[in-house]
PDB file of C-alpha atoms in Angstrom:
ATOM      1  CA  GLY A 614     228.770  28.322 185.177  1.00 66.00           C
ATOM      2  CA  ALA A 615     232.542  27.721 185.172  1.00 80.00           C
ATOM      3  CA  VAL A 616     232.579  23.986 184.561  1.00 89.00           C
ATOM      4  CA  VAL A 617     235.724  22.030 183.796  1.00 94.00           C
ATOM      5  CA  SER A 618     235.300  18.621 182.216  1.00 95.00           C
ATOM      6  CA  GLN A 619     238.098  16.098 182.550  1.00 97.00           C
ATOM      7  CA  HIS A 620     238.305  12.798 180.668  1.00 97.00           C
ATOM      8  CA  PRO A 621     238.721   9.965 181.121  1.00 98.00           C
ATOM      9  CA  SER A 622     237.782   9.567 184.770  1.00 97.00           C
ATOM     10  CA  ARG A 623     239.603   6.261 184.981  1.00 98.00           C
ATOM     11  CA  VAL A 624     242.161   4.609 182.741  1.00 98.00           C
ATOM     12  CA  ILE A 625     244.236   1.474 182.989  1.00 98.00           C
ATOM     13  CA  CYS A 626     247.171   1.103 180.663  1.00 96.00           C
ATOM     14  CA  LYS A 627     250.067  -1.232 180.162  1.00 97.00           C
ATOM     15  CA  SER A 628     253.550  -0.251 181.185  1.00 98.00           C
ATOM     16  CA  GLY A 629     255.371   1.456 178.335  1.00 97.00           C
ATOM     17  CA  THR A 630     252.296   2.863 176.638  1.00 98.00           C
ATOM     18  CA  SER A 631     251.103   6.467 176.565  1.00 98.00           C
ATOM     19  CA  VAL A 632     247.923   7.906 177.951  1.00 98.00           C
ATOM     20  CA  LYS A 633     246.243  11.201 177.108  1.00 98.00           C
ATOM     21  CA  ILE A 634     244.057  13.090 179.576  1.00 98.00           C
ATOM     22  CA  GLU A 635     241.837  15.925 178.414  1.00 97.00           C
ATOM     23  CA  CYS A 636     240.722  18.971 180.326  1.00 96.00           C
ATOM     24  CA  ARG A 637     238.039  21.215 178.827  1.00 95.00           C
ATOM     25  CA  SER A 638     236.517  24.428 180.040  1.00 92.00           C
ATOM     26  CA  LEU A 639     232.883  24.137 178.996  1.00 91.00           C
ATOM     27  CA  ASP A 640     231.489  27.633 179.414  1.00 85.00           C
ATOM     28  CA  PHE A 641     234.464  29.927 179.604  1.00 85.00           C
ATOM     29  CA  GLN A 642     237.791  30.531 177.981  1.00 87.00           C
ATOM     30  CA  ALA A 643     240.738  29.368 180.004  1.00 87.00           C
ATOM     31  CA  THR A 644     243.984  31.004 179.031  1.00 84.00           C
ATOM     32  CA  THR A 645     245.715  29.270 181.916  1.00 90.00           C
ATOM     33  CA  MET A 646     245.320  25.697 183.070  1.00 94.00           C
ATOM     34  CA  PHE A 647     247.095  23.804 185.800  1.00 96.00           C
ATOM     35  CA  TRP A 648     247.872  20.111 186.101  1.00 97.00           C
ATOM     36  CA  TYR A 649     248.188  18.434 189.482  1.00 98.00           C
ATOM     37  CA  ARG A 650     249.080  14.962 190.632  1.00 97.00           C
ATOM     38  CA  GLN A 651     247.764  13.450 193.835  1.00 96.00           C
ATOM     39  CA  PHE A 652     249.015  10.233 195.375  1.00 93.00           C
ATOM     40  CA  PRO A 653     246.804   8.321 197.833  1.00 89.00           C
ATOM     41  CA  LYS A 654     246.240  10.149 201.101  1.00 88.00           C
ATOM     42  CA  GLN A 655     248.424  13.007 199.976  1.00 91.00           C
ATOM     43  CA  SER A 656     247.877  16.548 198.847  1.00 93.00           C
ATOM     44  CA  LEU A 657     247.709  17.959 195.340  1.00 96.00           C
ATOM     45  CA  MET A 658     251.114  18.683 193.876  1.00 95.00           C
ATOM     46  CA  LEU A 659     251.338  21.099 190.978  1.00 96.00           C
ATOM     47  CA  MET A 660     253.029  19.541 187.977  1.00 97.00           C
ATOM     48  CA  ALA A 661     252.822  22.303 185.413  1.00 96.00           C
ATOM     49  CA  THR A 662     251.105  25.451 184.273  1.00 94.00           C
ATOM     50  CA  SER A 663     249.929  25.601 180.697  1.00 91.00           C
ATOM     51  CA  ASN A 664     249.143  28.784 178.840  1.00 87.00           C
ATOM     52  CA  GLU A 665     247.200  28.795 175.601  1.00 86.00           C
ATOM     53  CA  GLY A 666     249.485  29.041 172.624  1.00 83.00           C
ATOM     54  CA  SER A 667     252.751  28.745 174.511  1.00 86.00           C
ATOM     55  CA  LYS A 668     254.890  26.112 176.158  1.00 90.00           C
ATOM     56  CA  ALA A 669     253.953  24.809 179.540  1.00 94.00           C
ATOM     57  CA  THR A 670     255.941  25.737 182.615  1.00 95.00           C
ATOM     58  CA  TYR A 671     256.893  22.687 184.637  1.00 97.00           C
ATOM     59  CA  GLU A 672     257.540  22.520 188.342  1.00 96.00           C
ATOM     60  CA  GLN A 673     260.898  21.415 189.606  1.00 96.00           C
ATOM     61  CA  GLY A 674     261.339  17.676 189.390  1.00 95.00           C
ATOM     62  CA  VAL A 675     258.625  17.106 186.785  1.00 96.00           C
ATOM     63  CA  GLU A 676     259.936  15.618 183.567  1.00 95.00           C
ATOM     64  CA  LYS A 677     258.602  17.661 180.674  1.00 94.00           C
ATOM     65  CA  ASP A 678     259.432  14.950 178.141  1.00 95.00           C
ATOM     66  CA  LYS A 679     257.442  12.424 180.102  1.00 97.00           C
ATOM     67  CA  PHE A 680     254.430  14.594 180.871  1.00 97.00           C
ATOM     68  CA  LEU A 681     253.587  16.350 177.637  1.00 96.00           C
ATOM     69  CA  ILE A 682     251.175  19.241 177.936  1.00 95.00           C
ATOM     70  CA  ASN A 683     249.384  20.841 175.023  1.00 92.00           C
ATOM     71  CA  HIS A 684     247.143  23.879 175.359  1.00 90.00           C
ATOM     72  CA  ALA A 685     246.280  24.557 171.751  1.00 82.00           C
ATOM     73  CA  SER A 686     242.954  26.264 172.313  1.00 90.00           C
ATOM     74  CA  LEU A 687     241.289  28.432 174.931  1.00 89.00           C
ATOM     75  CA  THR A 688     239.077  25.567 176.030  1.00 92.00           C
ATOM     76  CA  LEU A 689     241.293  22.504 175.880  1.00 94.00           C
ATOM     77  CA  SER A 690     244.476  21.356 177.545  1.00 95.00           C
ATOM     78  CA  THR A 691     245.815  17.829 177.339  1.00 96.00           C
ATOM     79  CA  LEU A 692     248.303  15.934 179.468  1.00 97.00           C
ATOM     80  CA  THR A 693     249.994  12.947 177.882  1.00 98.00           C
ATOM     81  CA  VAL A 694     251.852  10.545 180.116  1.00 98.00           C
ATOM     82  CA  THR A 695     254.418   8.954 177.837  1.00 97.00           C
ATOM     83  CA  SER A 696     255.974   5.551 178.378  1.00 97.00           C
ATOM     84  CA  ALA A 697     253.962   5.117 181.523  1.00 97.00           C
ATOM     85  CA  HIS A 698     255.326   3.055 184.396  1.00 97.00           C
ATOM     86  CA  PRO A 699     253.613   1.746 187.522  1.00 97.00           C
ATOM     87  CA  GLU A 700     255.074   4.614 189.572  1.00 96.00           C
ATOM     88  CA  ASP A 701     253.103   7.021 187.363  1.00 97.00           C
ATOM     89  CA  SER A 702     249.891   5.554 188.734  1.00 97.00           C
ATOM     90  CA  SER A 703     248.164   8.431 190.450  1.00 97.00           C
ATOM     91  CA  PHE A 704     245.170  10.757 190.442  1.00 98.00           C
ATOM     92  CA  TYR A 705     245.671  13.561 187.931  1.00 98.00           C
ATOM     93  CA  ILE A 706     243.596  16.716 188.275  1.00 98.00           C
ATOM     94  CA  CYS A 707     243.370  19.763 186.070  1.00 97.00           C
ATOM     95  CA  SER A 708     242.306  23.264 186.996  1.00 96.00           C
ATOM     96  CA  ALA A 709     241.342  26.093 184.719  1.00 92.00           C
ATOM     97  CA  ARG A 710     241.550  29.769 185.424  1.00 84.00           C
ATOM     98  CA  ASN A 711     238.479  31.782 184.516  1.00 76.00           C
ATOM     99  CA  TYR A 712     239.363  35.435 184.440  1.00 71.00           C
ATOM    100  CA  ASP A 713     235.750  36.475 184.035  1.00 67.00           C
ATOM    101  CA  ARG A 714     234.773  35.260 187.453  1.00 58.00           C
ATOM    102  CA  VAL A 715     235.219  37.470 190.468  1.00 61.00           C
ATOM    103  CA  ALA A 716     234.437  34.805 193.019  1.00 59.00           C
ATOM    104  CA  ASN A 717     237.341  32.569 193.994  1.00 59.00           C
ATOM    105  CA  TYR A 718     239.532  34.212 191.398  1.00 61.00           C
ATOM    106  CA  GLY A 719     238.173  31.629 188.970  1.00 73.00           C
ATOM    107  CA  TYR A 720     240.043  28.457 189.858  1.00 89.00           C
ATOM    108  CA  THR A 721     237.778  25.617 188.733  1.00 91.00           C
ATOM    109  CA  PHE A 722     238.859  22.012 189.054  1.00 95.00           C
ATOM    110  CA  GLY A 723     238.109  18.994 186.938  1.00 96.00           C
ATOM    111  CA  SER A 724     236.855  15.765 188.458  1.00 97.00           C
ATOM    112  CA  GLY A 725     240.206  14.042 188.122  1.00 97.00           C
ATOM    113  CA  THR A 726     241.581  11.021 186.263  1.00 98.00           C
ATOM    114  CA  ARG A 727     242.622   7.869 188.068  1.00 98.00           C
ATOM    115  CA  LEU A 728     245.550   6.403 186.120  1.00 98.00           C
ATOM    116  CA  THR A 729     246.629   2.854 186.841  1.00 98.00           C
ATOM    117  CA  VAL A 730     249.658   1.492 185.032  1.00 98.00           C
ATOM    118  CA  VAL A 731     249.975  -2.291 185.065  1.00 97.00           C
TER     119      VAL A 731
ATOM    120  CA  GLY B 658     258.761  29.078 198.084  1.00 43.00           C
ATOM    121  CA  GLU B 659     255.420  28.707 199.778  1.00 51.00           C
ATOM    122  CA  SER B 660     254.797  25.912 202.195  1.00 56.00           C
ATOM    123  CA  VAL B 661     251.486  25.151 203.688  1.00 65.00           C
ATOM    124  CA  GLY B 662     250.706  22.819 206.553  1.00 57.00           C
ATOM    125  CA  LEU B 663     247.814  21.599 208.584  1.00 50.00           C
ATOM    126  CA  HIS B 664     247.905  20.923 212.275  1.00 49.00           C
ATOM    127  CA  LEU B 665     245.754  17.790 212.356  1.00 54.00           C
ATOM    128  CA  PRO B 666     245.573  15.096 209.703  1.00 87.00           C
ATOM    129  CA  THR B 667     242.261  13.663 210.962  1.00 91.00           C
ATOM    130  CA  LEU B 668     239.317  15.070 212.837  1.00 94.00           C
ATOM    131  CA  SER B 669     236.166  13.347 214.055  1.00 96.00           C
ATOM    132  CA  VAL B 670     233.166  15.413 215.051  1.00 96.00           C
ATOM    133  CA  GLN B 671     229.729  14.475 216.299  1.00 97.00           C
ATOM    134  CA  GLU B 672     226.960  15.332 213.890  1.00 98.00           C
ATOM    135  CA  GLY B 673     225.506  18.717 214.729  1.00 98.00           C
ATOM    136  CA  ASP B 674     228.640  19.956 216.456  1.00 98.00           C
ATOM    137  CA  ASN B 675     230.965  22.582 215.039  1.00 97.00           C
ATOM    138  CA  SER B 676     234.350  21.730 213.563  1.00 97.00           C
ATOM    139  CA  ILE B 677     237.487  23.777 213.118  1.00 96.00           C
ATOM    140  CA  ILE B 678     240.230  22.901 210.663  1.00 95.00           C
ATOM    141  CA  ASN B 679     243.507  24.778 210.789  1.00 94.00           C
ATOM    142  CA  CYS B 680     246.182  25.687 208.297  1.00 94.00           C
ATOM    143  CA  ALA B 681     249.516  27.454 208.557  1.00 94.00           C
ATOM    144  CA  TYR B 682     251.365  29.142 205.729  1.00 93.00           C
ATOM    145  CA  SER B 683     254.875  30.485 205.481  1.00 91.00           C
ATOM    146  CA  ASN B 684     254.940  33.454 203.129  1.00 90.00           C
ATOM    147  CA  SER B 685     253.717  36.600 204.807  1.00 89.00           C
ATOM    148  CA  ALA B 686     253.208  38.235 201.397  1.00 89.00           C
ATOM    149  CA  SER B 687     250.554  35.690 200.371  1.00 92.00           C
ATOM    150  CA  ASP B 688     247.380  37.528 199.494  1.00 91.00           C
ATOM    151  CA  TYR B 689     244.712  34.976 198.652  1.00 93.00           C
ATOM    152  CA  PHE B 690     243.559  31.863 200.446  1.00 95.00           C
ATOM    153  CA  ILE B 691     241.024  29.203 199.559  1.00 95.00           C
ATOM    154  CA  TRP B 692     239.450  26.245 201.325  1.00 96.00           C
ATOM    155  CA  TYR B 693     238.531  23.198 199.263  1.00 96.00           C
ATOM    156  CA  LYS B 694     236.581  20.062 200.044  1.00 97.00           C
ATOM    157  CA  GLN B 695     237.540  16.839 198.316  1.00 97.00           C
ATOM    158  CA  GLU B 696     235.457  13.714 198.356  1.00 96.00           C
ATOM    159  CA  SER B 697     236.914  10.359 197.473  1.00 93.00           C
ATOM    160  CA  GLY B 698     237.762  10.043 193.790  1.00 93.00           C
ATOM    161  CA  LYS B 699     236.713  13.588 192.954  1.00 95.00           C
ATOM    162  CA  GLY B 700     238.369  16.902 192.271  1.00 95.00           C
ATOM    163  CA  PRO B 701     238.527  19.683 194.859  1.00 96.00           C
ATOM    164  CA  GLN B 702     235.343  21.634 195.404  1.00 94.00           C
ATOM    165  CA  PHE B 703     235.516  25.310 196.321  1.00 93.00           C
ATOM    166  CA  ILE B 704     234.137  26.133 199.769  1.00 95.00           C
ATOM    167  CA  ILE B 705     235.167  29.656 200.658  1.00 95.00           C
ATOM    168  CA  ASP B 706     237.992  32.069 200.072  1.00 94.00           C
ATOM    169  CA  ILE B 707     239.474  35.127 201.711  1.00 95.00           C
ATOM    170  CA  ARG B 708     241.846  37.852 200.638  1.00 93.00           C
ATOM    171  CA  SER B 709     244.609  39.223 202.782  1.00 93.00           C
ATOM    172  CA  ASN B 710     242.812  42.518 203.365  1.00 94.00           C
ATOM    173  CA  MET B 711     240.196  40.679 205.420  1.00 96.00           C
ATOM    174  CA  ASP B 712     240.394  38.632 208.597  1.00 97.00           C
ATOM    175  CA  LYS B 713     237.022  36.919 208.506  1.00 98.00           C
ATOM    176  CA  ARG B 714     234.568  35.833 205.900  1.00 97.00           C
ATOM    177  CA  GLN B 715     231.353  33.902 206.295  1.00 97.00           C
ATOM    178  CA  GLY B 716     229.388  31.663 204.017  1.00 94.00           C
ATOM    179  CA  GLN B 717     226.589  29.240 204.544  1.00 93.00           C
ATOM    180  CA  ARG B 718     227.587  27.269 207.676  1.00 97.00           C
ATOM    181  CA  VAL B 719     231.253  28.033 207.000  1.00 98.00           C
ATOM    182  CA  THR B 720     233.553  30.745 208.259  1.00 98.00           C
ATOM    183  CA  VAL B 721     237.149  31.367 207.329  1.00 98.00           C
ATOM    184  CA  LEU B 722     239.421  33.229 209.694  1.00 98.00           C
ATOM    185  CA  LEU B 723     242.753  34.676 208.645  1.00 98.00           C
ATOM    186  CA  ASN B 724     245.423  35.707 211.132  1.00 97.00           C
ATOM    187  CA  LYS B 725     248.202  37.299 209.158  1.00 95.00           C
ATOM    188  CA  THR B 726     250.259  38.009 212.250  1.00 95.00           C
ATOM    189  CA  VAL B 727     250.862  34.327 212.864  1.00 96.00           C
ATOM    190  CA  LYS B 728     250.208  33.227 209.286  1.00 95.00           C
ATOM    191  CA  HIS B 729     247.310  31.031 210.231  1.00 96.00           C
ATOM    192  CA  LEU B 730     244.073  30.183 208.482  1.00 96.00           C
ATOM    193  CA  SER B 731     241.106  28.269 209.818  1.00 97.00           C
ATOM    194  CA  LEU B 732     237.867  26.869 208.494  1.00 98.00           C
ATOM    195  CA  GLN B 733     234.917  26.596 210.798  1.00 98.00           C
ATOM    196  CA  ILE B 734     231.970  24.424 209.818  1.00 98.00           C
ATOM    197  CA  ALA B 735     228.861  24.920 211.896  1.00 98.00           C
ATOM    198  CA  ALA B 736     226.223  22.288 212.630  1.00 98.00           C
ATOM    199  CA  THR B 737     228.101  19.560 210.819  1.00 98.00           C
ATOM    200  CA  GLN B 738     226.234  17.055 208.703  1.00 97.00           C
ATOM    201  CA  PRO B 739     227.203  13.599 207.403  1.00 96.00           C
ATOM    202  CA  GLY B 740     227.770  15.134 203.981  1.00 97.00           C
ATOM    203  CA  ASP B 741     230.560  17.237 205.430  1.00 98.00           C
ATOM    204  CA  SER B 742     232.729  14.135 205.781  1.00 98.00           C
ATOM    205  CA  ALA B 743     235.595  14.638 203.335  1.00 97.00           C
ATOM    206  CA  VAL B 744     239.189  15.813 203.129  1.00 96.00           C
ATOM    207  CA  TYR B 745     239.629  19.548 203.461  1.00 97.00           C
ATOM    208  CA  PHE B 746     242.550  21.425 201.966  1.00 96.00           C
ATOM    209  CA  CYS B 747     243.664  24.978 202.331  1.00 96.00           C
ATOM    210  CA  ALA B 748     245.348  26.527 199.318  1.00 95.00           C
ATOM    211  CA  VAL B 749     247.473  29.626 199.114  1.00 95.00           C
ATOM    212  CA  ARG B 750     248.048  31.612 195.966  1.00 91.00           C
ATOM    213  CA  GLY B 751     251.637  32.280 195.108  1.00 80.00           C
ATOM    214  CA  VAL B 752     253.076  35.749 195.425  1.00 78.00           C
ATOM    215  CA  GLY B 753     253.469  37.252 191.999  1.00 80.00           C
ATOM    216  CA  ASN B 754     252.031  34.224 190.233  1.00 79.00           C
ATOM    217  CA  GLU B 755     248.801  32.291 189.857  1.00 85.00           C
ATOM    218  CA  LYS B 756     249.906  29.012 191.343  1.00 90.00           C
ATOM    219  CA  LEU B 757     248.027  27.481 194.225  1.00 92.00           C
ATOM    220  CA  THR B 758     249.966  25.595 196.887  1.00 93.00           C
ATOM    221  CA  PHE B 759     247.864  23.081 198.751  1.00 95.00           C
ATOM    222  CA  GLY B 760     248.146  22.096 202.374  1.00 93.00           C
ATOM    223  CA  THR B 761     248.480  18.492 203.430  1.00 91.00           C
ATOM    224  CA  GLY B 762     244.772  18.067 204.067  1.00 93.00           C
ATOM    225  CA  THR B 763     242.583  17.110 207.026  1.00 94.00           C
ATOM    226  CA  ARG B 764     240.170  14.219 206.867  1.00 95.00           C
ATOM    227  CA  LEU B 765     236.981  15.230 208.602  1.00 97.00           C
ATOM    228  CA  THR B 766     234.660  12.461 209.722  1.00 97.00           C
ATOM    229  CA  ILE B 767     231.196  13.277 210.975  1.00 97.00           C
ATOM    230  CA  ILE B 768     229.932  10.738 213.468  1.00 97.00           C
ATOM    231  CA  PRO B 769     226.160  10.181 213.228  1.00 93.00           C
TER     232      PRO B 769
END
């Protein structure tokens, strides 16, 4: 149980285009989802927290107009990188909070999306 | 805000030996701690967690120790196997919120 599916796993896009990454909770309802970015050989850095039906809360230094987050349903959150540039190339990971689970307070991670902007 | 650090960025251990990975955190009010394993190109995988009302918790081949006095967390892996080679992160839940702050990570390499 508690599976989070993230797609695509890899994407290459041209500079200036937009890319959408999906994060789905497959067997539970996730009222809260988190989006992280991870550069090579570095840790996960929280970008934003999305709550179903409301606006996302962005961490300091993260441009909300560049990284659009939509959490329109209890099982789906999307991250859209708009007008992507090579410096946006990174590994993006989502996490969903499952309030039904007792173990590990229900933080389940997706498998990540490797974004390469050329 | 919370800051989390690890003492060693890399660790090499002979297969079959035990390994210990350390983590320090800054906020004494933190109440929930998690260890994750991350393999190359994958998302973090839950290993074990501990709440602040405990100082030790054991799983299968893994033990987490929490020392709140010095704000230190460790992960012990017993009888290491090649499949244990990965990057290990500690994560600390924010006080009054649900955010997880991740440590810098330790790359564990198991030598056959």
